[in-house]
Amino acid sequence: LPMAISFVGAAVTWRLIYGFRPEGFGTNIGLLNGIKSGLGLSPTPWLQEKPWNNLLLMVIMIWIQTGFAMVVLSAAIKSIPDEIIEAARIDGASEWQVFRRIIVPSIAPTIAVVTTYMVINAMKVFDIVFVIGNAETNETEVIAERMIDWFFLSNHDGRGAAIAVILFLVPVSLAICPSAHWLDHTGGDVVRIGGAPLLTLYRRPLEGWGGVLQGLGHSGEDSFLETVRNGACGHFTTVLGPGSDPYHG
């Protein structure tokens, strides 16, 4: 649901939650201060408490983006072949080893995409800070707000344009670098779990595996990965054996 709300709407909602009125200016209607008043405590000017006010603004962004990240990462986890995880458990891998050695490497490209998306959103955020108000006084000013101030209000066109260029180049760089990295890193790997080799799909090249693949009856990387996709992890574990791990010597 938060993803369906604009940043402005989310900022207005959370401004009511963080709301504070000094003594003599009416009753505090903010949710947090209402809870504190109900407990017999004095209200707190949440958005003026430094440096905690910056953390409270981050909470708004986290609240908005958590649903998106959860859906994308959940879909990536469900796309991992069950045969690989079952083979790991048969070979004696604990749940933590399955998570660290199989699940995380398998969804690493998705993690990179989600992280890049979140960083880009954090860099270009403006609405939340602007709607909350008093950014300079509360020391919560962000780069986009400084650009607006310099370019449109302070008559510093050059400085505002420079920030605009930075806000364009940095997100583009963040979007391109992970894509180029993961595009060149596809292949397989062998890891050792519980003393026995286990074949998993890592995102790294199959350098030095030519002789091993031919010895297993595979003409190349494509044939090797196709066998893995067909659920033949047990075959490789049996052929390689506990003492013939080509990756760990």
PDB file of N, CA and C in Angstrom, residues 156-240:
ATOM      1  N   HIS A 156      21.662  31.646  -7.825  1.00  0.00           N
ATOM      2  CA  HIS A 156      22.954  31.022  -8.099  1.00  0.00           C
ATOM      3  C   HIS A 156      22.734  29.953  -9.166  1.00  0.00           C
ATOM      4  N   ASP A 157      22.532  30.407 -10.406  1.00  0.00           N
ATOM      5  CA  ASP A 157      22.176  29.477 -11.476  1.00  0.00           C
ATOM      6  C   ASP A 157      23.265  28.449 -11.735  1.00  0.00           C
ATOM      7  N   GLY A 158      24.528  28.876 -11.693  1.00  0.00           N
ATOM      8  CA  GLY A 158      25.627  27.959 -11.970  1.00  0.00           C
ATOM      9  C   GLY A 158      25.710  26.832 -10.949  1.00  0.00           C
ATOM     10  N   ARG A 159      25.596  27.192  -9.674  1.00  0.00           N
ATOM     11  CA  ARG A 159      25.656  26.174  -8.629  1.00  0.00           C
ATOM     12  C   ARG A 159      24.474  25.204  -8.731  1.00  0.00           C
ATOM     13  N   GLY A 160      23.292  25.756  -8.984  1.00  0.00           N
ATOM     14  CA  GLY A 160      22.122  24.899  -9.123  1.00  0.00           C
ATOM     15  C   GLY A 160      22.247  23.955 -10.304  1.00  0.00           C
ATOM     16  N   ALA A 161      22.793  24.470 -11.432  1.00  0.00           N
ATOM     17  CA  ALA A 161      22.972  23.630 -12.611  1.00  0.00           C
ATOM     18  C   ALA A 161      24.003  22.534 -12.354  1.00  0.00           C
ATOM     19  N   ALA A 162      25.058  22.871 -11.583  1.00  0.00           N
ATOM     20  CA  ALA A 162      26.083  21.872 -11.269  1.00  0.00           C
ATOM     21  C   ALA A 162      25.482  20.722 -10.453  1.00  0.00           C
ATOM     22  N   ILE A 163      24.643  21.056  -9.481  1.00  0.00           N
ATOM     23  CA  ILE A 163      24.004  20.014  -8.684  1.00  0.00           C
ATOM     24  C   ILE A 163      23.062  19.177  -9.549  1.00  0.00           C
ATOM     25  N   ALA A 164      22.364  19.845 -10.483  1.00  0.00           N
ATOM     26  CA  ALA A 164      21.466  19.112 -11.372  1.00  0.00           C
ATOM     27  C   ALA A 164      22.234  18.100 -12.214  1.00  0.00           C
ATOM     28  N   VAL A 165      23.424  18.494 -12.699  1.00  0.00           N
ATOM     29  CA  VAL A 165      24.249  17.576 -13.487  1.00  0.00           C
ATOM     30  C   VAL A 165      24.704  16.392 -12.632  1.00  0.00           C
ATOM     31  N   ILE A 166      25.081  16.687 -11.374  1.00  0.00           N
ATOM     32  CA  ILE A 166      25.501  15.611 -10.473  1.00  0.00           C
ATOM     33  C   ILE A 166      24.339  14.642 -10.230  1.00  0.00           C
ATOM     34  N   LEU A 167      23.160  15.189 -10.001  1.00  0.00           N
ATOM     35  CA  LEU A 167      21.991  14.344  -9.759  1.00  0.00           C
ATOM     36  C   LEU A 167      21.628  13.514 -10.986  1.00  0.00           C
ATOM     37  N   PHE A 168      22.082  13.923 -12.155  1.00  0.00           N
ATOM     38  CA  PHE A 168      21.852  13.132 -13.364  1.00  0.00           C
ATOM     39  C   PHE A 168      22.933  12.069 -13.548  1.00  0.00           C
ATOM     40  N   LEU A 169      24.211  12.453 -13.359  1.00  0.00           N
ATOM     41  CA  LEU A 169      25.317  11.541 -13.656  1.00  0.00           C
ATOM     42  C   LEU A 169      25.449  10.415 -12.635  1.00  0.00           C
ATOM     43  N   VAL A 170      25.305  10.741 -11.364  1.00  0.00           N
ATOM     44  CA  VAL A 170      25.511   9.721 -10.329  1.00  0.00           C
ATOM     45  C   VAL A 170      24.484   8.593 -10.434  1.00  0.00           C
ATOM     46  N   PRO A 171      23.174   8.888 -10.518  1.00  0.00           N
ATOM     47  CA  PRO A 171      22.220   7.772 -10.671  1.00  0.00           C
ATOM     48  C   PRO A 171      22.433   6.957 -11.943  1.00  0.00           C
ATOM     49  N   VAL A 172      22.805   7.632 -13.044  1.00  0.00           N
ATOM     50  CA  VAL A 172      23.063   6.892 -14.279  1.00  0.00           C
ATOM     51  C   VAL A 172      24.245   5.945 -14.094  1.00  0.00           C
ATOM     52  N   SER A 173      25.299   6.430 -13.427  1.00  0.00           N
ATOM     53  CA  SER A 173      26.467   5.585 -13.171  1.00  0.00           C
ATOM     54  C   SER A 173      26.091   4.403 -12.284  1.00  0.00           C
ATOM     55  N   LEU A 174      25.295   4.664 -11.261  1.00  0.00           N
ATOM     56  CA  LEU A 174      24.870   3.584 -10.360  1.00  0.00           C
ATOM     57  C   LEU A 174      24.018   2.553 -11.087  1.00  0.00           C
ATOM     58  N   ALA A 175      23.274   2.993 -12.088  1.00  0.00           N
ATOM     59  CA  ALA A 175      22.425   2.064 -12.830  1.00  0.00           C
ATOM     60  C   ALA A 175      23.226   1.243 -13.832  1.00  0.00           C
ATOM     61  N   ILE A 176      24.277   1.827 -14.419  1.00  0.00           N
ATOM     62  CA  ILE A 176      25.038   1.147 -15.459  1.00  0.00           C
ATOM     63  C   ILE A 176      26.039   0.157 -14.882  1.00  0.00           C
ATOM     64  N   CYS A 177      26.747   0.545 -13.805  1.00  0.00           N
ATOM     65  CA  CYS A 177      27.844  -0.284 -13.279  1.00  0.00           C
ATOM     66  C   CYS A 177      27.386  -1.681 -12.848  1.00  0.00           C
ATOM     67  N   PRO A 178      26.326  -1.822 -12.038  1.00  0.00           N
ATOM     68  CA  PRO A 178      25.907  -3.182 -11.674  1.00  0.00           C
ATOM     69  C   PRO A 178      25.479  -4.010 -12.879  1.00  0.00           C
ATOM     70  N   SER A 179      24.830  -3.366 -13.850  1.00  0.00           N
ATOM     71  CA  SER A 179      24.381  -4.106 -15.034  1.00  0.00           C
ATOM     72  C   SER A 179      25.567  -4.657 -15.813  1.00  0.00           C
ATOM     73  N   ALA A 180      26.602  -3.821 -15.987  1.00  0.00           N
ATOM     74  CA  ALA A 180      27.789  -4.269 -16.717  1.00  0.00           C
ATOM     75  C   ALA A 180      28.519  -5.359 -15.945  1.00  0.00           C
ATOM     76  N   HIS A 181      28.553  -5.233 -14.617  1.00  0.00           N
ATOM     77  CA  HIS A 181      29.244  -6.227 -13.787  1.00  0.00           C
ATOM     78  C   HIS A 181      28.578  -7.590 -13.888  1.00  0.00           C
ATOM     79  N   TRP A 182      27.267  -7.636 -13.707  1.00  0.00           N
ATOM     80  CA  TRP A 182      26.577  -8.922 -13.696  1.00  0.00           C
ATOM     81  C   TRP A 182      26.437  -9.499 -15.096  1.00  0.00           C
ATOM     82  N   LEU A 183      26.512  -8.643 -16.116  1.00  0.00           N
ATOM     83  CA  LEU A 183      26.432  -9.150 -17.488  1.00  0.00           C
ATOM     84  C   LEU A 183      27.647 -10.013 -17.817  1.00  0.00           C
ATOM     85  N   ASP A 184      28.813  -9.675 -17.215  1.00  0.00           N
ATOM     86  CA  ASP A 184      30.047 -10.388 -17.515  1.00  0.00           C
ATOM     87  C   ASP A 184      30.330 -11.516 -16.533  1.00  0.00           C
ATOM     88  N   HIS A 185      29.482 -11.695 -15.529  1.00  0.00           N
ATOM     89  CA  HIS A 185      29.752 -12.692 -14.503  1.00  0.00           C
ATOM     90  C   HIS A 185      28.626 -13.725 -14.483  1.00  0.00           C
ATOM     91  N   THR A 186      28.685 -14.646 -15.421  1.00  0.00           N
ATOM     92  CA  THR A 186      27.727 -15.757 -15.445  1.00  0.00           C
ATOM     93  C   THR A 186      28.503 -17.048 -15.519  1.00  0.00           C
ATOM     94  N   GLY A 187      28.020 -18.072 -14.864  1.00  0.00           N
ATOM     95  CA  GLY A 187      28.714 -19.338 -14.906  1.00  0.00           C
ATOM     96  C   GLY A 187      28.417 -20.166 -13.686  1.00  0.00           C
ATOM     97  N   GLY A 188      29.309 -21.091 -13.335  1.00  0.00           N
ATOM     98  CA  GLY A 188      29.100 -21.987 -12.214  1.00  0.00           C
ATOM     99  C   GLY A 188      30.290 -22.002 -11.301  1.00  0.00           C
ATOM    100  N   ASP A 189      30.163 -22.697 -10.195  1.00  0.00           N
ATOM    101  CA  ASP A 189      31.236 -22.800  -9.227  1.00  0.00           C
ATOM    102  C   ASP A 189      31.010 -24.049  -8.398  1.00  0.00           C
ATOM    103  N   VAL A 190      32.024 -24.468  -7.683  1.00  0.00           N
ATOM    104  CA  VAL A 190      31.900 -25.590  -6.766  1.00  0.00           C
ATOM    105  C   VAL A 190      32.277 -25.094  -5.386  1.00  0.00           C
ATOM    106  N   VAL A 191      31.461 -25.357  -4.396  1.00  0.00           N
ATOM    107  CA  VAL A 191      31.752 -24.988  -3.022  1.00  0.00           C
ATOM    108  C   VAL A 191      31.721 -26.250  -2.170  1.00  0.00           C
ATOM    109  N   ARG A 192      32.376 -26.200  -1.031  1.00  0.00           N
ATOM    110  CA  ARG A 192      32.447 -27.365  -0.159  1.00  0.00           C
ATOM    111  C   ARG A 192      31.551 -27.149   1.046  1.00  0.00           C
ATOM    112  N   ILE A 193      30.638 -28.068   1.270  1.00  0.00           N
ATOM    113  CA  ILE A 193      29.738 -28.007   2.416  1.00  0.00           C
ATOM    114  C   ILE A 193      29.783 -29.349   3.137  1.00  0.00           C
ATOM    115  N   GLY A 194      30.136 -29.325   4.409  1.00  0.00           N
ATOM    116  CA  GLY A 194      30.159 -30.555   5.192  1.00  0.00           C
ATOM    117  C   GLY A 194      31.168 -31.563   4.695  1.00  0.00           C
ATOM    118  N   GLY A 195      32.292 -31.088   4.097  1.00  0.00           N
ATOM    119  CA  GLY A 195      33.348 -31.986   3.654  1.00  0.00           C
ATOM    120  C   GLY A 195      33.153 -32.543   2.263  1.00  0.00           C
ATOM    121  N   ALA A 196      32.000 -32.309   1.632  1.00  0.00           N
ATOM    122  CA  ALA A 196      31.739 -32.829   0.287  1.00  0.00           C
ATOM    123  C   ALA A 196      31.475 -31.676  -0.659  1.00  0.00           C
ATOM    124  N   PRO A 197      31.919 -31.791  -1.908  1.00  0.00           N
ATOM    125  CA  PRO A 197      31.684 -30.699  -2.854  1.00  0.00           C
ATOM    126  C   PRO A 197      30.219 -30.616  -3.258  1.00  0.00           C
ATOM    127  N   LEU A 198      29.727 -29.407  -3.390  1.00  0.00           N
ATOM    128  CA  LEU A 198      28.346 -29.186  -3.820  1.00  0.00           C
ATOM    129  C   LEU A 198      28.365 -28.190  -4.955  1.00  0.00           C
ATOM    130  N   LEU A 199      27.720 -28.531  -6.051  1.00  0.00           N
ATOM    131  CA  LEU A 199      27.713 -27.665  -7.208  1.00  0.00           C
ATOM    132  C   LEU A 199      26.559 -26.670  -7.109  1.00  0.00           C
ATOM    133  N   THR A 200      26.870 -25.388  -7.211  1.00  0.00           N
ATOM    134  CA  THR A 200      25.850 -24.343  -7.133  1.00  0.00           C
ATOM    135  C   THR A 200      26.036 -23.362  -8.265  1.00  0.00           C
ATOM    136  N   LEU A 201      25.008 -22.597  -8.543  1.00  0.00           N
ATOM    137  CA  LEU A 201      25.055 -21.602  -9.619  1.00  0.00           C
ATOM    138  C   LEU A 201      25.524 -20.269  -9.062  1.00  0.00           C
ATOM    139  N   TYR A 202      26.818 -20.002  -9.114  1.00  0.00           N
ATOM    140  CA  TYR A 202      27.368 -18.704  -8.727  1.00  0.00           C
ATOM    141  C   TYR A 202      27.449 -17.823  -9.957  1.00  0.00           C
ATOM    142  N   ARG A 203      27.478 -16.524  -9.737  1.00  0.00           N
ATOM    143  CA  ARG A 203      27.585 -15.581 -10.846  1.00  0.00           C
ATOM    144  C   ARG A 203      29.053 -15.215 -11.056  1.00  0.00           C
ATOM    145  N   ARG A 204      29.828 -16.145 -11.572  1.00  0.00           N
ATOM    146  CA  ARG A 204      31.221 -15.868 -11.861  1.00  0.00           C
ATOM    147  C   ARG A 204      31.641 -16.744 -13.026  1.00  0.00           C
ATOM    148  N   PRO A 205      32.684 -16.354 -13.785  1.00  0.00           N
ATOM    149  CA  PRO A 205      33.064 -17.112 -14.985  1.00  0.00           C
ATOM    150  C   PRO A 205      33.668 -18.463 -14.645  1.00  0.00           C
ATOM    151  N   LEU A 206      33.578 -19.376 -15.615  1.00  0.00           N
ATOM    152  CA  LEU A 206      34.110 -20.734 -15.445  1.00  0.00           C
ATOM    153  C   LEU A 206      35.541 -20.817 -15.963  1.00  0.00           C
ATOM    154  N   GLU A 207      36.429 -19.989 -15.440  1.00  0.00           N
ATOM    155  CA  GLU A 207      37.806 -19.971 -15.893  1.00  0.00           C
ATOM    156  C   GLU A 207      38.547 -21.193 -15.337  1.00  0.00           C
ATOM    157  N   GLY A 208      39.294 -21.843 -16.180  1.00  0.00           N
ATOM    158  CA  GLY A 208      40.071 -22.992 -15.757  1.00  0.00           C
ATOM    159  C   GLY A 208      39.265 -24.266 -15.612  1.00  0.00           C
ATOM    160  N   TRP A 209      38.022 -24.255 -16.085  1.00  0.00           N
ATOM    161  CA  TRP A 209      37.166 -25.431 -15.932  1.00  0.00           C
ATOM    162  C   TRP A 209      37.079 -26.271 -17.208  1.00  0.00           C
ATOM    163  N   GLY A 210      37.830 -25.882 -18.249  1.00  0.00           N
ATOM    164  CA  GLY A 210      37.692 -26.586 -19.519  1.00  0.00           C
ATOM    165  C   GLY A 210      37.917 -28.080 -19.401  1.00  0.00           C
ATOM    166  N   GLY A 211      39.061 -28.481 -18.793  1.00  0.00           N
ATOM    167  CA  GLY A 211      39.371 -29.902 -18.655  1.00  0.00           C
ATOM    168  C   GLY A 211      38.385 -30.620 -17.757  1.00  0.00           C
ATOM    169  N   VAL A 212      37.955 -29.962 -16.693  1.00  0.00           N
ATOM    170  CA  VAL A 212      37.009 -30.595 -15.770  1.00  0.00           C
ATOM    171  C   VAL A 212      35.693 -30.890 -16.468  1.00  0.00           C
ATOM    172  N   LEU A 213      35.186 -29.904 -17.244  1.00  0.00           N
ATOM    173  CA  LEU A 213      33.905 -30.086 -17.928  1.00  0.00           C
ATOM    174  C   LEU A 213      33.987 -31.196 -18.965  1.00  0.00           C
ATOM    175  N   GLN A 214      35.124 -31.240 -19.694  1.00  0.00           N
ATOM    176  CA  GLN A 214      35.272 -32.305 -20.684  1.00  0.00           C
ATOM    177  C   GLN A 214      35.360 -33.670 -20.011  1.00  0.00           C
ATOM    178  N   GLY A 215      36.013 -33.711 -18.848  1.00  0.00           N
ATOM    179  CA  GLY A 215      36.119 -34.969 -18.122  1.00  0.00           C
ATOM    180  C   GLY A 215      34.773 -35.458 -17.627  1.00  0.00           C
ATOM    181  N   LEU A 216      33.838 -34.527 -17.392  1.00  0.00           N
ATOM    182  CA  LEU A 216      32.501 -34.899 -16.947  1.00  0.00           C
ATOM    183  C   LEU A 216      31.559 -35.166 -18.115  1.00  0.00           C
ATOM    184  N   GLY A 217      32.100 -35.084 -19.336  1.00  0.00           N
ATOM    185  CA  GLY A 217      31.274 -35.384 -20.497  1.00  0.00           C
ATOM    186  C   GLY A 217      30.500 -34.191 -21.011  1.00  0.00           C
ATOM    187  N   HIS A 218      31.008 -32.982 -20.767  1.00  0.00           N
ATOM    188  CA  HIS A 218      30.318 -31.775 -21.230  1.00  0.00           C
ATOM    189  C   HIS A 218      31.240 -31.010 -22.160  1.00  0.00           C
ATOM    190  N   SER A 219      30.673 -30.552 -23.255  1.00  0.00           N
ATOM    191  CA  SER A 219      31.484 -29.881 -24.268  1.00  0.00           C
ATOM    192  C   SER A 219      31.848 -28.464 -23.876  1.00  0.00           C
ATOM    193  N   GLY A 220      31.138 -27.868 -22.983  1.00  0.00           N
ATOM    194  CA  GLY A 220      31.443 -26.491 -22.631  1.00  0.00           C
ATOM    195  C   GLY A 220      30.521 -25.967 -21.561  1.00  0.00           C
ATOM    196  N   GLU A 221      30.603 -24.656 -21.342  1.00  0.00           N
ATOM    197  CA  GLU A 221      29.842 -24.020 -20.271  1.00  0.00           C
ATOM    198  C   GLU A 221      28.339 -24.167 -20.475  1.00  0.00           C
ATOM    199  N   ASP A 222      27.873 -24.014 -21.704  1.00  0.00           N
ATOM    200  CA  ASP A 222      26.434 -24.084 -21.957  1.00  0.00           C
ATOM    201  C   ASP A 222      25.883 -25.462 -21.587  1.00  0.00           C
ATOM    202  N   SER A 223      26.608 -26.521 -21.991  1.00  0.00           N
ATOM    203  CA  SER A 223      26.178 -27.879 -21.662  1.00  0.00           C
ATOM    204  C   SER A 223      26.190 -28.101 -20.151  1.00  0.00           C
ATOM    205  N   PHE A 224      27.196 -27.569 -19.499  1.00  0.00           N
ATOM    206  CA  PHE A 224      27.332 -27.703 -18.044  1.00  0.00           C
ATOM    207  C   PHE A 224      26.151 -27.056 -17.330  1.00  0.00           C
ATOM    208  N   LEU A 225      25.842 -25.812 -17.675  1.00  0.00           N
ATOM    209  CA  LEU A 225      24.750 -25.093 -17.014  1.00  0.00           C
ATOM    210  C   LEU A 225      23.397 -25.725 -17.328  1.00  0.00           C
ATOM    211  N   GLU A 226      23.252 -26.256 -18.538  1.00  0.00           N
ATOM    212  CA  GLU A 226      21.994 -26.905 -18.892  1.00  0.00           C
ATOM    213  C   GLU A 226      21.757 -28.129 -18.006  1.00  0.00           C
ATOM    214  N   THR A 227      22.831 -28.869 -17.716  1.00  0.00           N
ATOM    215  CA  THR A 227      22.696 -30.024 -16.839  1.00  0.00           C
ATOM    216  C   THR A 227      22.280 -29.604 -15.446  1.00  0.00           C
ATOM    217  N   VAL A 228      22.874 -28.503 -14.963  1.00  0.00           N
ATOM    218  CA  VAL A 228      22.516 -27.997 -13.632  1.00  0.00           C
ATOM    219  C   VAL A 228      21.060 -27.584 -13.589  1.00  0.00           C
ATOM    220  N   ARG A 229      20.618 -26.886 -14.636  1.00  0.00           N
ATOM    221  CA  ARG A 229      19.218 -26.445 -14.674  1.00  0.00           C
ATOM    222  C   ARG A 229      18.265 -27.645 -14.692  1.00  0.00           C
ATOM    223  N   ASN A 230      18.719 -28.768 -15.211  1.00  0.00           N
ATOM    224  CA  ASN A 230      17.878 -29.962 -15.256  1.00  0.00           C
ATOM    225  C   ASN A 230      17.926 -30.763 -13.959  1.00  0.00           C
ATOM    226  N   GLY A 231      18.627 -30.223 -12.957  1.00  0.00           N
ATOM    227  CA  GLY A 231      18.624 -30.863 -11.649  1.00  0.00           C
ATOM    228  C   GLY A 231      19.591 -32.011 -11.510  1.00  0.00           C
ATOM    229  N   ALA A 232      20.793 -31.899 -12.089  1.00  0.00           N
ATOM    230  CA  ALA A 232      21.755 -33.001 -12.038  1.00  0.00           C
ATOM    231  C   ALA A 232      22.853 -32.739 -11.025  1.00  0.00           C
ATOM    232  N   CYS A 233      22.566 -32.009  -9.935  1.00  0.00           N
ATOM    233  CA  CYS A 233      23.591 -31.704  -8.945  1.00  0.00           C
ATOM    234  C   CYS A 233      24.135 -32.956  -8.295  1.00  0.00           C
ATOM    235  N   GLY A 234      23.275 -33.932  -8.043  1.00  0.00           N
ATOM    236  CA  GLY A 234      23.727 -35.172  -7.439  1.00  0.00           C
ATOM    237  C   GLY A 234      24.740 -35.899  -8.321  1.00  0.00           C
ATOM    238  N   HIS A 235      24.555 -35.812  -9.640  1.00  0.00           N
ATOM    239  CA  HIS A 235      25.475 -36.453 -10.580  1.00  0.00           C
ATOM    240  C   HIS A 235      26.873 -35.895 -10.422  1.00  0.00           C
ATOM    241  N   PHE A 236      26.985 -34.581 -10.353  1.00  0.00           N
ATOM    242  CA  PHE A 236      28.294 -33.962 -10.250  1.00  0.00           C
ATOM    243  C   PHE A 236      28.947 -34.270  -8.899  1.00  0.00           C
ATOM    244  N   THR A 237      28.142 -34.269  -7.839  1.00  0.00           N
ATOM    245  CA  THR A 237      28.697 -34.579  -6.529  1.00  0.00           C
ATOM    246  C   THR A 237      29.279 -35.988  -6.512  1.00  0.00           C
ATOM    247  N   THR A 238      28.574 -36.922  -7.152  1.00  0.00           N
ATOM    248  CA  THR A 238      29.035 -38.305  -7.180  1.00  0.00           C
ATOM    249  C   THR A 238      30.301 -38.441  -8.010  1.00  0.00           C
ATOM    250  N   VAL A 239      30.341 -37.804  -9.186  1.00  0.00           N
ATOM    251  CA  VAL A 239      31.487 -37.929 -10.090  1.00  0.00           C
ATOM    252  C   VAL A 239      32.731 -37.296  -9.480  1.00  0.00           C
ATOM    253  N   LEU A 240      32.563 -36.081  -8.915  1.00  0.00           N
ATOM    254  CA  LEU A 240      33.724 -35.371  -8.384  1.00  0.00           C
ATOM    255  C   LEU A 240      34.269 -36.073  -7.152  1.00  0.00           C
TER     256      LEU A 240
END
